[in-house]
Amino acid sequence: MIEKKNFYINGSWVAPKNQKDIQVINPATEKSCAVISLGGKEDINDAVLAAKEAFKTWGFSSKQERVELLEDFYVLYKKRWSDITDAIIQEMGAPKDFASKLQTGTGASHTKSFIRYLKEFEFEKPLGEHAKNQRLIYEPKGVCALITPWNWPINQVTLKVIPALASGCTMILKPSELAPLSAMIIAELIDEAKFPKGVFNLVNGDGAGVGTHISSHPEIDMVSFTGSTRAGRLISKNAAETIKRVCLELGGKGGNIVFADSYKNAVRDGIRNVMSNSGQSCDAPTRMLVEKSIYKRAVDEAVDEANKINVDQASKKGDHIGPVISKTQYDKIINLIESGISEGATLAAGGPELPNGLNKGYFIKPTIFTNVTNDMRIAKEEIFGPVLSIIPFETEDEAVNIVNDTSYGLGNYLQTEDKEKAHRVAKKLRSGCVYINGNAADAGTPFGGYRQSGNGREGGVWGLEEYLEVKTVTGWK
Ligand code: NAD
């Protein structure tokens, strides 16, 4: 078992001031795979002091210096690929191939993309031809708290840490206490790349402790948070007193409109998309809306595809899905599956029993409900497990209204071969991203939500700008 009790503060690994240890549980085995410490106020104060001191010089570092350090980091990241992958397999039970290609892969692609955007970014420019003596200067925001979830651990960490470093901010990272191991490798890489001490700090902890302290800390200028809408609300309240910038990337309840003229594999691809990462993606298209004329065929295909998805151990190679993150999450998902049955939806695939042959670990069968109405809990609440609701519709407007009838607005999907309809519907869907015909977004596109899915945009130039202030200087000759 790995012991990872120390925090990375001011360029060194230091022992926590108040020692409270917790076990990190591998959800595939239900066994402890590591011990970490939870920080307290004193640890946070030390990290904030270090970050504040480091900002005095790092905040004025040159773009070239930051580019070179990030390029070194990128090289080191690729060298530690298999260590990062192993950490993700252990901490969240992600299957081997998925953990390597997709989970670890996102960290590399975000780093590469941010380096490119940093190189192109103009930190100083005139307001325009009409006002050349008015100078706009983009400056780093200051000391940032970065709070990340467990479901795409390295994706979320790199989406925050890399642009914060690139913009000249200093920071305290608090990764999820459920999946802190891959984030600790990022701290090792930052150390190895020789970023100045105090620029990056890592303190482990839970939401109620460290999360609350950093959200309300008067010397922290900004909180960038990815996680549940519930925690996003609490962070906003805690941050309000100190008027810090709060960037929120929250939950979702994506819709996937499958029109009768969609491409051949649209339904099957939709099923794979929802079940990927065991359904634990904020932009998973968990409500599939199917045009009535193809409803029966779509349901048959969906059930067939769900039944083909294997559920198995994280340590194995292959394209199977693994467990969900924790017992708490497992119980919540099973409860929602049971609510679907009791509210009258038809259980067409999967269900609350353990998948065959797996009697240890938090495994859930790929589950499909049909005849779902949008007022059922399974259609309204973010389940965050391998569970899909299929809802029939007759007209384009009806489909759009059902998709938009949610408090969330993160990622929506639509499938049709009619280009004009695709463009029209994409504009009507109230979400930060709309994916047409299975096309994924490239690194560097802005990612974020409308409504209760958040208020930020991560990725590309938008991700950099979140960590910047813009200053106007007049009379610049
Ligand atoms: P969570 O909100 O329980 O925890 C996320 C992080 O916040 C953890 O580090 C946790 O310790 C911390 N936290 C919890 N309560 C806090 C509080 N009161 N103050 C400060 N910090 C607190 O979420 P989770 O279960 O780790 O992640 C799943 C959620 O994340 C889902 O809702 C998912 O949709 C969302 N998510 C959103 C995006 C996005 O980009 N929009 C991406 C990934 C995940």
Short mmCIF file of C-alpha atoms and ligand atoms in Angstrom, two decimals:
data_model
loop_
_atom_site.label_atom_id
_atom_site.label_comp_id
_atom_site.label_asym_id
_atom_site.label_seq_id
_atom_site.Cartn_x
_atom_site.Cartn_y
_atom_site.Cartn_z
CA MET A 1 0.00 0.00 0.00
CA ILE A 2 1.27 3.48 -0.93
CA GLU A 3 1.72 6.13 1.78
CA LYS A 4 1.21 9.62 0.36
CA LYS A 5 0.74 11.62 3.52
CA ASN A 6 2.84 14.69 2.76
CA PHE A 7 1.73 17.86 1.02
CA TYR A 8 3.70 19.78 -1.60
CA ILE A 9 4.16 23.30 -0.19
CA ASN A 10 6.73 25.91 -1.16
CA GLY A 11 8.76 23.51 -3.29
CA SER A 12 9.03 20.65 -0.75
CA TRP A 13 7.06 17.66 0.41
CA VAL A 14 6.08 18.52 4.00
CA ALA A 15 4.28 16.66 6.77
CA PRO A 16 0.74 17.88 7.49
CA LYS A 17 0.30 20.00 10.60
CA ASN A 18 -2.75 18.16 11.88
CA GLN A 19 -2.53 14.51 10.98
CA LYS A 20 -5.82 12.93 10.00
CA ASP A 21 -5.34 10.03 7.64
CA ILE A 22 -7.83 8.36 5.32
CA GLN A 23 -7.65 5.31 3.08
CA VAL A 24 -7.97 5.62 -0.69
CA ILE A 25 -10.18 2.74 -1.80
CA ASN A 26 -9.75 1.00 -5.15
CA PRO A 27 -13.41 0.63 -6.22
CA ALA A 28 -12.66 -2.48 -8.30
CA THR A 29 -11.42 -4.43 -5.28
CA GLU A 30 -12.96 -2.50 -2.36
CA LYS A 31 -9.46 -2.63 -0.84
CA SER A 32 -7.34 0.26 0.34
CA CYS A 33 -4.63 1.18 -2.17
CA ALA A 34 -3.13 4.20 -0.40
CA VAL A 35 -3.21 6.37 2.70
CA ILE A 36 -3.36 10.15 2.43
CA SER A 37 -3.68 12.91 5.01
CA LEU A 38 -6.41 15.48 5.17
CA GLY A 39 -5.14 19.01 5.58
CA GLY A 40 -6.36 21.63 8.00
CA LYS A 41 -6.40 25.43 8.27
CA GLU A 42 -2.71 25.65 9.16
CA ASP A 43 -1.63 23.64 6.11
CA ILE A 44 -3.76 25.88 3.90
CA ASN A 45 -2.32 29.01 5.48
CA ASP A 46 1.23 27.74 4.79
CA ALA A 47 0.36 26.99 1.16
CA VAL A 48 -1.34 30.37 0.69
CA LEU A 49 1.64 32.19 2.18
CA ALA A 50 4.00 30.36 -0.17
CA ALA A 51 1.78 31.07 -3.19
CA LYS A 52 1.43 34.75 -2.24
CA GLU A 53 5.18 35.17 -1.88
CA ALA A 54 5.91 33.32 -5.13
CA PHE A 55 3.40 35.50 -7.01
CA LYS A 56 5.58 38.54 -6.41
CA THR A 57 8.04 37.23 -9.01
CA TRP A 58 6.13 34.54 -10.95
CA GLY A 59 3.34 37.04 -11.61
CA PHE A 60 5.89 39.10 -13.57
CA SER A 61 7.73 36.20 -15.24
CA SER A 62 8.15 36.31 -19.00
CA LYS A 63 5.97 34.33 -21.36
CA GLN A 64 9.13 32.65 -22.69
CA GLU A 65 10.10 31.42 -19.21
CA ARG A 66 6.66 29.93 -18.69
CA VAL A 67 6.61 28.32 -22.13
CA GLU A 68 9.99 26.66 -21.49
CA LEU A 69 8.98 25.30 -18.09
CA LEU A 70 5.68 23.97 -19.48
CA GLU A 71 7.52 22.31 -22.36
CA ASP A 72 9.81 20.59 -19.83
CA PHE A 73 6.73 19.52 -17.88
CA TYR A 74 5.18 18.09 -21.06
CA VAL A 75 8.28 15.97 -21.76
CA LEU A 76 8.30 14.69 -18.17
CA TYR A 77 4.56 13.97 -18.29
CA LYS A 78 5.02 11.67 -21.27
CA LYS A 79 7.84 9.85 -19.47
CA ARG A 80 5.62 9.12 -16.47
CA TRP A 81 2.65 8.00 -18.65
CA SER A 82 2.46 4.50 -17.22
CA ASP A 83 2.78 5.72 -13.59
CA ILE A 84 -0.09 8.16 -14.14
CA THR A 85 -2.15 5.42 -15.78
CA ASP A 86 -1.47 3.01 -12.89
CA ALA A 87 -2.51 5.66 -10.38
CA ILE A 88 -5.81 6.22 -12.23
CA ILE A 89 -6.45 2.47 -12.42
CA GLN A 90 -5.98 2.22 -8.66
CA GLU A 91 -7.79 5.34 -7.52
CA MET A 92 -10.89 5.17 -9.71
CA GLY A 93 -10.95 1.67 -11.14
CA ALA A 94 -10.66 2.86 -14.74
CA PRO A 95 -9.87 -0.10 -17.04
CA LYS A 96 -6.26 -0.25 -18.21
CA ASP A 97 -6.63 0.72 -21.90
CA PHE A 98 -9.19 3.42 -21.17
CA ALA A 99 -7.06 4.82 -18.33
CA SER A 100 -4.02 5.03 -20.58
CA LYS A 101 -5.45 6.24 -23.87
CA LEU A 102 -8.24 8.50 -22.70
CA GLN A 103 -7.65 9.45 -19.07
CA THR A 104 -3.86 9.89 -19.19
CA GLY A 105 -4.11 11.01 -22.81
CA THR A 106 -6.20 14.08 -21.93
CA GLY A 107 -3.46 15.45 -19.67
CA ALA A 108 -0.95 15.35 -22.53
CA SER A 109 -3.30 16.87 -25.09
CA HIS A 110 -4.40 19.71 -22.77
CA THR A 111 -0.79 20.54 -21.90
CA LYS A 112 0.22 20.61 -25.55
CA SER A 113 -2.79 22.71 -26.48
CA PHE A 114 -2.27 25.28 -23.69
CA ILE A 115 1.41 25.69 -24.64
CA ARG A 116 0.27 26.55 -28.17
CA TYR A 117 -2.33 29.05 -26.95
CA LEU A 118 0.16 30.60 -24.54
CA LYS A 119 2.67 31.13 -27.34
CA GLU A 120 -0.02 32.89 -29.42
CA PHE A 121 -1.55 34.94 -26.60
CA GLU A 122 -0.95 38.69 -26.70
CA PHE A 123 -0.61 39.86 -23.09
CA GLU A 124 -0.46 43.51 -24.22
CA LYS A 125 -2.25 45.21 -27.09
CA PRO A 126 -3.88 48.52 -28.03
CA LEU A 127 -7.66 48.73 -27.63
CA GLY A 128 -7.93 49.14 -31.41
CA GLU A 129 -7.10 51.33 -34.40
CA HIS A 130 -9.53 53.98 -33.07
CA ALA A 131 -7.81 54.19 -29.65
CA LYS A 132 -4.15 53.30 -30.03
CA ASN A 133 -3.06 55.05 -26.84
CA GLN A 134 -5.39 52.91 -24.75
CA ARG A 135 -3.44 49.83 -23.76
CA LEU A 136 -4.97 46.54 -22.64
CA ILE A 137 -2.71 44.55 -20.36
CA TYR A 138 -3.62 40.99 -19.38
CA GLU A 139 -2.23 40.14 -15.95
CA PRO A 140 -2.42 36.98 -13.85
CA LYS A 141 -5.30 36.90 -11.38
CA GLY A 142 -3.10 36.02 -8.39
CA VAL A 143 -3.33 33.16 -5.90
CA CYS A 144 -5.78 30.52 -7.14
CA ALA A 145 -7.46 27.58 -5.42
CA LEU A 146 -8.08 24.68 -7.78
CA ILE A 147 -10.58 22.06 -6.61
CA THR A 148 -11.03 18.97 -8.77
CA PRO A 149 -13.27 15.86 -8.87
CA TRP A 150 -12.37 12.19 -9.30
CA ASN A 151 -14.11 11.20 -12.53
CA TRP A 152 -11.53 12.46 -15.04
CA PRO A 153 -8.86 13.19 -12.46
CA ILE A 154 -5.95 14.19 -14.70
CA ASN A 155 -8.18 15.86 -17.26
CA GLN A 156 -9.57 18.21 -14.60
CA VAL A 157 -6.21 18.82 -12.94
CA THR A 158 -4.46 19.74 -16.20
CA LEU A 159 -7.41 21.86 -17.38
CA LYS A 160 -6.76 24.05 -14.32
CA VAL A 161 -3.09 23.73 -13.33
CA ILE A 162 -1.64 24.23 -16.84
CA PRO A 163 -3.51 27.46 -17.73
CA ALA A 164 -2.94 28.79 -14.20
CA LEU A 165 0.82 28.22 -14.63
CA ALA A 166 0.71 29.56 -18.19
CA SER A 167 -0.95 32.80 -17.12
CA GLY A 168 1.51 33.51 -14.27
CA CYS A 169 -0.80 32.65 -11.37
CA THR A 170 0.29 30.76 -8.27
CA MET A 171 -1.92 28.08 -6.86
CA ILE A 172 -3.07 25.54 -4.30
CA LEU A 173 -4.49 22.36 -5.81
CA LYS A 174 -6.92 20.26 -3.79
CA PRO A 175 -7.64 17.11 -5.75
CA SER A 176 -10.54 14.84 -4.89
CA GLU A 177 -9.87 12.88 -1.72
CA LEU A 178 -11.29 9.84 -3.55
CA ALA A 179 -8.71 9.99 -6.36
CA PRO A 180 -5.66 12.00 -5.23
CA LEU A 181 -2.84 9.76 -6.49
CA SER A 182 -2.52 10.90 -10.11
CA ALA A 183 -2.61 14.55 -8.97
CA MET A 184 0.32 13.87 -6.65
CA ILE A 185 2.34 12.71 -9.65
CA ILE A 186 1.60 16.07 -11.28
CA ALA A 187 3.16 17.73 -8.20
CA GLU A 188 6.24 15.51 -8.63
CA LEU A 189 6.50 16.56 -12.29
CA ILE A 190 6.19 20.25 -11.45
CA ASP A 191 8.95 19.79 -8.90
CA GLU A 192 11.12 17.96 -11.43
CA ALA A 193 10.52 20.59 -14.09
CA LYS A 194 11.81 23.14 -11.56
CA PHE A 195 9.01 25.64 -11.45
CA PRO A 196 9.97 28.25 -8.82
CA LYS A 197 9.06 27.23 -5.28
CA GLY A 198 5.65 28.30 -4.07
CA VAL A 199 4.17 28.63 -7.56
CA PHE A 200 2.37 25.30 -7.27
CA ASN A 201 1.22 23.78 -3.97
CA LEU A 202 -0.85 20.69 -3.26
CA VAL A 203 -2.84 20.09 -0.10
CA ASN A 204 -5.06 17.04 0.16
CA GLY A 205 -8.33 17.24 1.98
CA ASP A 206 -12.07 16.84 1.81
CA GLY A 207 -14.71 19.34 0.79
CA ALA A 208 -15.96 20.19 4.25
CA GLY A 209 -12.41 20.87 5.52
CA VAL A 210 -9.83 22.07 3.03
CA GLY A 211 -12.46 22.84 0.36
CA THR A 212 -14.31 25.20 2.70
CA HIS A 213 -11.13 26.86 4.03
CA ILE A 214 -9.80 27.67 0.59
CA SER A 215 -13.15 28.90 -0.74
CA SER A 216 -13.41 31.44 2.06
CA HIS A 217 -9.71 32.32 2.45
CA PRO A 218 -9.19 36.11 2.24
CA GLU A 219 -5.77 35.81 0.55
CA ILE A 220 -7.02 33.62 -2.29
CA ASP A 221 -8.08 35.62 -5.35
CA MET A 222 -9.92 32.96 -7.31
CA VAL A 223 -11.45 29.51 -6.98
CA SER A 224 -11.71 27.27 -10.00
CA PHE A 225 -13.96 24.37 -9.16
CA THR A 226 -15.10 21.29 -11.03
CA GLY A 227 -17.57 19.01 -9.33
CA SER A 228 -21.19 18.73 -8.30
CA THR A 229 -23.70 21.55 -8.49
CA ARG A 230 -24.32 20.97 -4.77
CA ALA A 231 -20.70 21.78 -3.88
CA GLY A 232 -20.58 24.60 -6.45
CA ARG A 233 -23.40 26.34 -4.57
CA LEU A 234 -21.60 26.01 -1.22
CA ILE A 235 -18.33 27.29 -2.69
CA SER A 236 -20.09 30.33 -4.17
CA LYS A 237 -21.62 31.12 -0.77
CA ASN A 238 -18.30 30.66 1.05
CA ALA A 239 -16.43 32.78 -1.49
CA ALA A 240 -18.98 35.60 -1.51
CA GLU A 241 -17.60 37.40 1.55
CA THR A 242 -14.18 37.90 -0.07
CA ILE A 243 -15.54 38.71 -3.59
CA LYS A 244 -13.14 36.27 -5.19
CA ARG A 245 -13.64 35.11 -8.76
CA VAL A 246 -15.45 31.76 -8.75
CA CYS A 247 -15.31 29.65 -11.91
CA LEU A 248 -17.64 26.68 -11.79
CA GLU A 249 -17.75 23.56 -13.96
CA LEU A 250 -20.68 21.54 -12.62
CA GLY A 251 -23.01 18.66 -13.34
CA GLY A 252 -25.05 17.85 -16.42
CA LYS A 253 -27.98 15.87 -17.77
CA GLY A 254 -27.25 15.77 -21.48
CA GLY A 255 -29.84 14.98 -24.13
CA ASN A 256 -29.10 13.12 -27.37
CA ILE A 257 -31.71 13.72 -30.07
CA VAL A 258 -31.81 10.85 -32.56
CA PHE A 259 -33.85 11.91 -35.58
CA ALA A 260 -35.27 9.30 -37.98
CA ASP A 261 -32.72 10.39 -40.62
CA SER A 262 -29.68 9.85 -38.40
CA TYR A 263 -26.62 7.89 -39.56
CA LYS A 264 -26.68 4.09 -39.30
CA ASN A 265 -24.84 3.62 -36.01
CA ALA A 266 -26.15 6.69 -34.19
CA VAL A 267 -28.05 4.74 -31.51
CA ARG A 268 -25.22 2.28 -30.85
CA ASP A 269 -22.65 5.10 -30.65
CA GLY A 270 -24.93 6.95 -28.24
CA ILE A 271 -25.05 3.90 -25.96
CA ARG A 272 -21.24 3.53 -26.00
CA ASN A 273 -20.90 7.23 -25.23
CA VAL A 274 -23.15 7.10 -22.15
CA MET A 275 -21.61 3.92 -20.74
CA SER A 276 -17.99 4.99 -21.30
CA ASN A 277 -16.12 5.68 -18.01
CA SER A 278 -18.99 3.74 -16.36
CA GLY A 279 -21.31 6.68 -17.03
CA GLN A 280 -19.20 8.99 -14.90
CA SER A 281 -18.83 11.94 -17.27
CA CYS A 282 -20.46 15.31 -16.71
CA ASP A 283 -21.40 15.60 -20.40
CA ALA A 284 -22.67 12.02 -20.82
CA PRO A 285 -25.79 11.99 -23.04
CA THR A 286 -27.96 10.19 -20.49
CA ARG A 287 -31.33 11.03 -22.05
CA MET A 288 -31.74 9.62 -25.53
CA LEU A 289 -34.66 11.20 -27.38
CA VAL A 290 -35.80 9.06 -30.28
CA GLU A 291 -38.17 10.07 -33.08
CA LYS A 292 -41.29 7.91 -32.79
CA SER A 293 -41.06 6.48 -36.32
CA ILE A 294 -37.79 4.67 -35.44
CA TYR A 295 -38.49 4.13 -31.74
CA LYS A 296 -38.84 0.34 -31.82
CA ARG A 297 -35.72 -0.20 -33.93
CA ALA A 298 -33.76 2.25 -31.75
CA VAL A 299 -34.77 0.48 -28.53
CA ASP A 300 -33.80 -2.94 -29.98
CA GLU A 301 -30.40 -1.60 -31.02
CA ALA A 302 -29.85 0.20 -27.72
CA VAL A 303 -30.62 -2.90 -25.67
CA ASP A 304 -28.48 -5.10 -27.92
CA GLU A 305 -25.54 -2.68 -27.64
CA ALA A 306 -25.86 -2.29 -23.86
CA ASN A 307 -25.90 -6.07 -23.45
CA LYS A 308 -22.69 -6.31 -25.49
CA ILE A 309 -20.77 -4.01 -23.15
CA ASN A 310 -18.62 -6.00 -20.77
CA VAL A 311 -18.17 -4.96 -17.17
CA ASP A 312 -14.90 -6.16 -15.72
CA GLN A 313 -11.82 -5.57 -13.63
CA ALA A 314 -9.83 -2.36 -14.04
CA SER A 315 -6.54 -4.25 -14.17
CA LYS A 316 -7.55 -6.11 -17.38
CA LYS A 317 -6.88 -4.89 -20.90
CA GLY A 318 -9.87 -4.51 -23.25
CA ASP A 319 -12.76 -2.18 -24.01
CA HIS A 320 -14.91 -3.14 -21.00
CA ILE A 321 -16.15 -0.66 -18.41
CA GLY A 322 -15.04 -0.74 -14.77
CA PRO A 323 -16.75 -0.02 -11.45
CA VAL A 324 -18.20 3.26 -10.23
CA ILE A 325 -16.07 5.25 -7.81
CA SER A 326 -17.41 4.42 -4.33
CA LYS A 327 -19.97 2.62 -2.21
CA THR A 328 -21.83 5.91 -1.72
CA GLN A 329 -22.03 6.46 -5.46
CA TYR A 330 -22.99 2.79 -6.04
CA ASP A 331 -25.87 3.05 -3.53
CA LYS A 332 -27.08 6.31 -5.08
CA ILE A 333 -27.14 4.82 -8.58
CA ILE A 334 -28.93 1.63 -7.46
CA ASN A 335 -31.47 3.79 -5.65
CA LEU A 336 -32.11 5.76 -8.85
CA ILE A 337 -32.45 2.55 -10.89
CA GLU A 338 -35.03 1.36 -8.35
CA SER A 339 -36.84 4.70 -8.58
CA GLY A 340 -37.08 4.27 -12.38
CA ILE A 341 -38.75 0.89 -11.88
CA SER A 342 -41.15 2.17 -9.22
CA GLU A 343 -42.05 5.31 -11.20
CA GLY A 344 -43.21 3.14 -14.11
CA ALA A 345 -40.38 3.26 -16.67
CA THR A 346 -39.63 -0.03 -18.46
CA LEU A 347 -36.34 -1.67 -17.50
CA ALA A 348 -35.08 -2.82 -20.91
CA ALA A 349 -31.48 -3.79 -20.09
CA GLY A 350 -29.32 -4.15 -16.98
CA GLY A 351 -30.84 -3.47 -13.59
CA PRO A 352 -29.82 -3.30 -9.94
CA GLU A 353 -28.19 -6.77 -9.63
CA LEU A 354 -24.40 -7.18 -9.79
CA PRO A 355 -23.02 -8.08 -13.24
CA ASN A 356 -22.28 -11.81 -13.70
CA GLY A 357 -19.15 -13.11 -12.00
CA LEU A 358 -18.41 -9.95 -10.05
CA ASN A 359 -19.22 -10.13 -6.37
CA LYS A 360 -16.64 -7.65 -5.13
CA GLY A 361 -16.25 -4.04 -6.31
CA TYR A 362 -18.78 -1.35 -7.14
CA PHE A 363 -19.83 -2.72 -10.53
CA ILE A 364 -23.13 -1.84 -12.20
CA LYS A 365 -24.70 -3.35 -15.31
CA PRO A 366 -25.21 -1.03 -18.29
CA THR A 367 -28.85 -0.16 -17.72
CA ILE A 368 -31.50 1.14 -20.10
CA PHE A 369 -34.95 2.42 -19.34
CA THR A 370 -37.56 2.94 -22.04
CA ASN A 371 -40.94 4.71 -21.89
CA VAL A 372 -39.40 7.37 -19.69
CA THR A 373 -41.12 10.70 -19.18
CA ASN A 374 -39.17 13.84 -18.41
CA ASP A 375 -40.71 14.20 -14.95
CA MET A 376 -39.24 10.93 -13.62
CA ARG A 377 -36.21 11.14 -11.31
CA ILE A 378 -34.07 9.14 -13.76
CA ALA A 379 -34.76 11.78 -16.43
CA LYS A 380 -34.18 14.76 -14.14
CA GLU A 381 -31.30 13.92 -11.79
CA GLU A 382 -27.68 13.47 -12.72
CA ILE A 383 -27.17 9.73 -12.06
CA PHE A 384 -23.43 9.56 -12.77
CA GLY A 385 -23.53 5.86 -13.55
CA PRO A 386 -24.10 3.60 -16.60
CA VAL A 387 -27.81 4.35 -16.87
CA LEU A 388 -29.70 5.70 -19.90
CA SER A 389 -33.31 6.85 -20.30
CA ILE A 390 -34.97 6.62 -23.72
CA ILE A 391 -37.73 9.15 -24.38
CA PRO A 392 -39.84 9.18 -27.57
CA PHE A 393 -40.73 12.43 -29.43
CA GLU A 394 -42.76 13.39 -32.49
CA THR A 395 -41.65 16.86 -33.58
CA GLU A 396 -38.39 18.79 -33.63
CA ASP A 397 -39.78 21.43 -31.26
CA GLU A 398 -40.95 18.78 -28.83
CA ALA A 399 -37.46 17.22 -28.78
CA VAL A 400 -35.78 20.59 -28.22
CA ASN A 401 -38.21 21.43 -25.41
CA ILE A 402 -37.60 18.11 -23.65
CA VAL A 403 -33.80 18.48 -23.88
CA ASN A 404 -33.94 22.05 -22.58
CA ASP A 405 -36.36 21.13 -19.79
CA THR A 406 -33.62 20.67 -17.20
CA SER A 407 -31.78 22.86 -14.71
CA TYR A 408 -28.50 21.83 -16.38
CA GLY A 409 -26.95 22.87 -19.70
CA LEU A 410 -23.56 21.28 -20.31
CA GLY A 411 -23.35 18.97 -23.33
CA ASN A 412 -26.13 18.01 -25.75
CA TYR A 413 -25.97 15.80 -28.82
CA LEU A 414 -27.96 15.46 -32.01
CA GLN A 415 -28.01 12.98 -34.85
CA THR A 416 -29.39 13.75 -38.29
CA GLU A 417 -28.16 13.68 -41.88
CA ASP A 418 -30.11 16.88 -42.61
CA LYS A 419 -27.51 19.65 -42.38
CA GLU A 420 -29.96 22.53 -42.07
CA LYS A 421 -31.92 20.79 -39.34
CA ALA A 422 -28.67 20.01 -37.50
CA HIS A 423 -27.60 23.66 -37.54
CA ARG A 424 -31.06 24.91 -36.56
CA VAL A 425 -31.41 22.51 -33.62
CA ALA A 426 -27.80 23.06 -32.44
CA LYS A 427 -28.61 26.76 -32.04
CA LYS A 428 -31.80 26.04 -30.07
CA LEU A 429 -30.19 23.73 -27.50
CA ARG A 430 -29.30 25.58 -24.29
CA SER A 431 -25.89 24.16 -23.44
CA GLY A 432 -22.22 25.03 -23.59
CA CYS A 433 -21.50 22.28 -26.13
CA VAL A 434 -23.55 20.61 -28.86
CA TYR A 435 -22.04 17.59 -30.59
CA ILE A 436 -23.44 16.75 -34.03
CA ASN A 437 -23.27 13.20 -35.45
CA GLY A 438 -20.74 11.87 -32.96
CA ASN A 439 -18.08 14.53 -33.63
CA ALA A 440 -15.95 15.10 -30.54
CA ALA A 441 -14.52 18.48 -29.53
CA ASP A 442 -10.79 19.01 -30.08
CA ALA A 443 -8.37 20.13 -27.37
CA GLY A 444 -8.52 23.91 -27.23
CA THR A 445 -12.29 24.27 -27.66
CA PRO A 446 -14.07 25.98 -24.75
CA PHE A 447 -15.83 23.56 -22.41
CA GLY A 448 -18.40 24.68 -19.86
CA GLY A 449 -22.04 24.95 -18.98
CA TYR A 450 -25.15 27.09 -19.09
CA ARG A 451 -27.51 27.42 -16.12
CA GLN A 452 -26.70 25.12 -13.17
CA SER A 453 -23.94 23.39 -15.13
CA GLY A 454 -21.67 26.32 -14.25
CA ASN A 455 -20.33 29.65 -15.38
CA GLY A 456 -16.80 28.99 -16.65
CA ARG A 457 -15.13 27.89 -19.86
CA GLU A 458 -12.08 25.66 -19.74
CA GLY A 459 -9.73 24.91 -22.63
CA GLY A 460 -7.91 27.01 -25.21
CA VAL A 461 -7.75 30.77 -25.00
CA TRP A 462 -10.93 30.86 -22.86
CA GLY A 463 -9.23 28.62 -20.29
CA LEU A 464 -6.26 30.99 -20.16
CA GLU A 465 -8.43 34.09 -19.83
CA GLU A 466 -10.17 32.66 -16.76
CA TYR A 467 -6.87 33.15 -14.90
CA LEU A 468 -6.26 36.69 -16.14
CA GLU A 469 -7.32 40.21 -15.22
CA VAL A 470 -7.55 42.78 -17.98
CA LYS A 471 -6.21 46.21 -17.16
CA THR A 472 -6.84 49.40 -19.15
CA VAL A 473 -4.03 51.96 -19.30
CA THR A 474 -4.70 55.25 -21.05
CA GLY A 475 -2.21 57.75 -22.46
CA TRP A 476 0.11 54.95 -23.63
CA LYS A 477 2.44 56.43 -26.26
P1 NAD B 1 -18.04 16.77 -5.58
O1 NAD B 1 -18.69 18.08 -5.76
O2 NAD B 1 -18.52 15.89 -4.50
O3 NAD B 1 -16.47 16.96 -5.30
C1 NAD B 1 -15.63 17.64 -6.21
C2 NAD B 1 -14.50 18.28 -5.45
O4 NAD B 1 -15.03 19.29 -4.61
C3 NAD B 1 -13.73 17.33 -4.54
O5 NAD B 1 -12.38 17.70 -4.52
C4 NAD B 1 -14.39 17.59 -3.18
O6 NAD B 1 -13.53 17.31 -2.08
C5 NAD B 1 -14.67 19.08 -3.27
N1 NAD B 1 -15.77 19.57 -2.45
C6 NAD B 1 -16.90 18.91 -2.07
N2 NAD B 1 -17.66 19.71 -1.31
C7 NAD B 1 -17.02 20.90 -1.22
C8 NAD B 1 -17.28 22.13 -0.54
N3 NAD B 1 -18.39 22.31 0.20
N4 NAD B 1 -16.40 23.15 -0.66
C9 NAD B 1 -15.28 23.00 -1.40
N5 NAD B 1 -14.95 21.85 -2.03
C10 NAD B 1 -15.82 20.82 -1.95
O7 NAD B 1 -18.08 16.06 -7.00
P2 NAD B 1 -17.49 14.66 -7.42
O8 NAD B 1 -18.42 13.61 -6.91
O9 NAD B 1 -16.05 14.57 -7.07
O10 NAD B 1 -17.57 14.75 -9.02
C11 NAD B 1 -18.69 14.48 -9.74
C12 NAD B 1 -19.39 15.75 -10.15
O11 NAD B 1 -18.49 16.57 -10.91
C13 NAD B 1 -20.55 15.48 -11.08
O12 NAD B 1 -21.64 16.29 -10.69
C14 NAD B 1 -20.02 15.90 -12.45
O13 NAD B 1 -21.01 16.27 -13.37
C15 NAD B 1 -19.14 17.04 -12.08
N6 NAD B 1 -18.16 17.28 -13.14
C16 NAD B 1 -18.29 18.39 -13.92
C17 NAD B 1 -17.41 18.62 -14.96
C18 NAD B 1 -17.51 19.85 -15.83
O14 NAD B 1 -16.52 20.18 -16.50
N7 NAD B 1 -18.63 20.53 -15.85
C19 NAD B 1 -16.37 17.72 -15.19
C20 NAD B 1 -16.26 16.60 -14.37
C21 NAD B 1 -17.16 16.40 -13.34
#
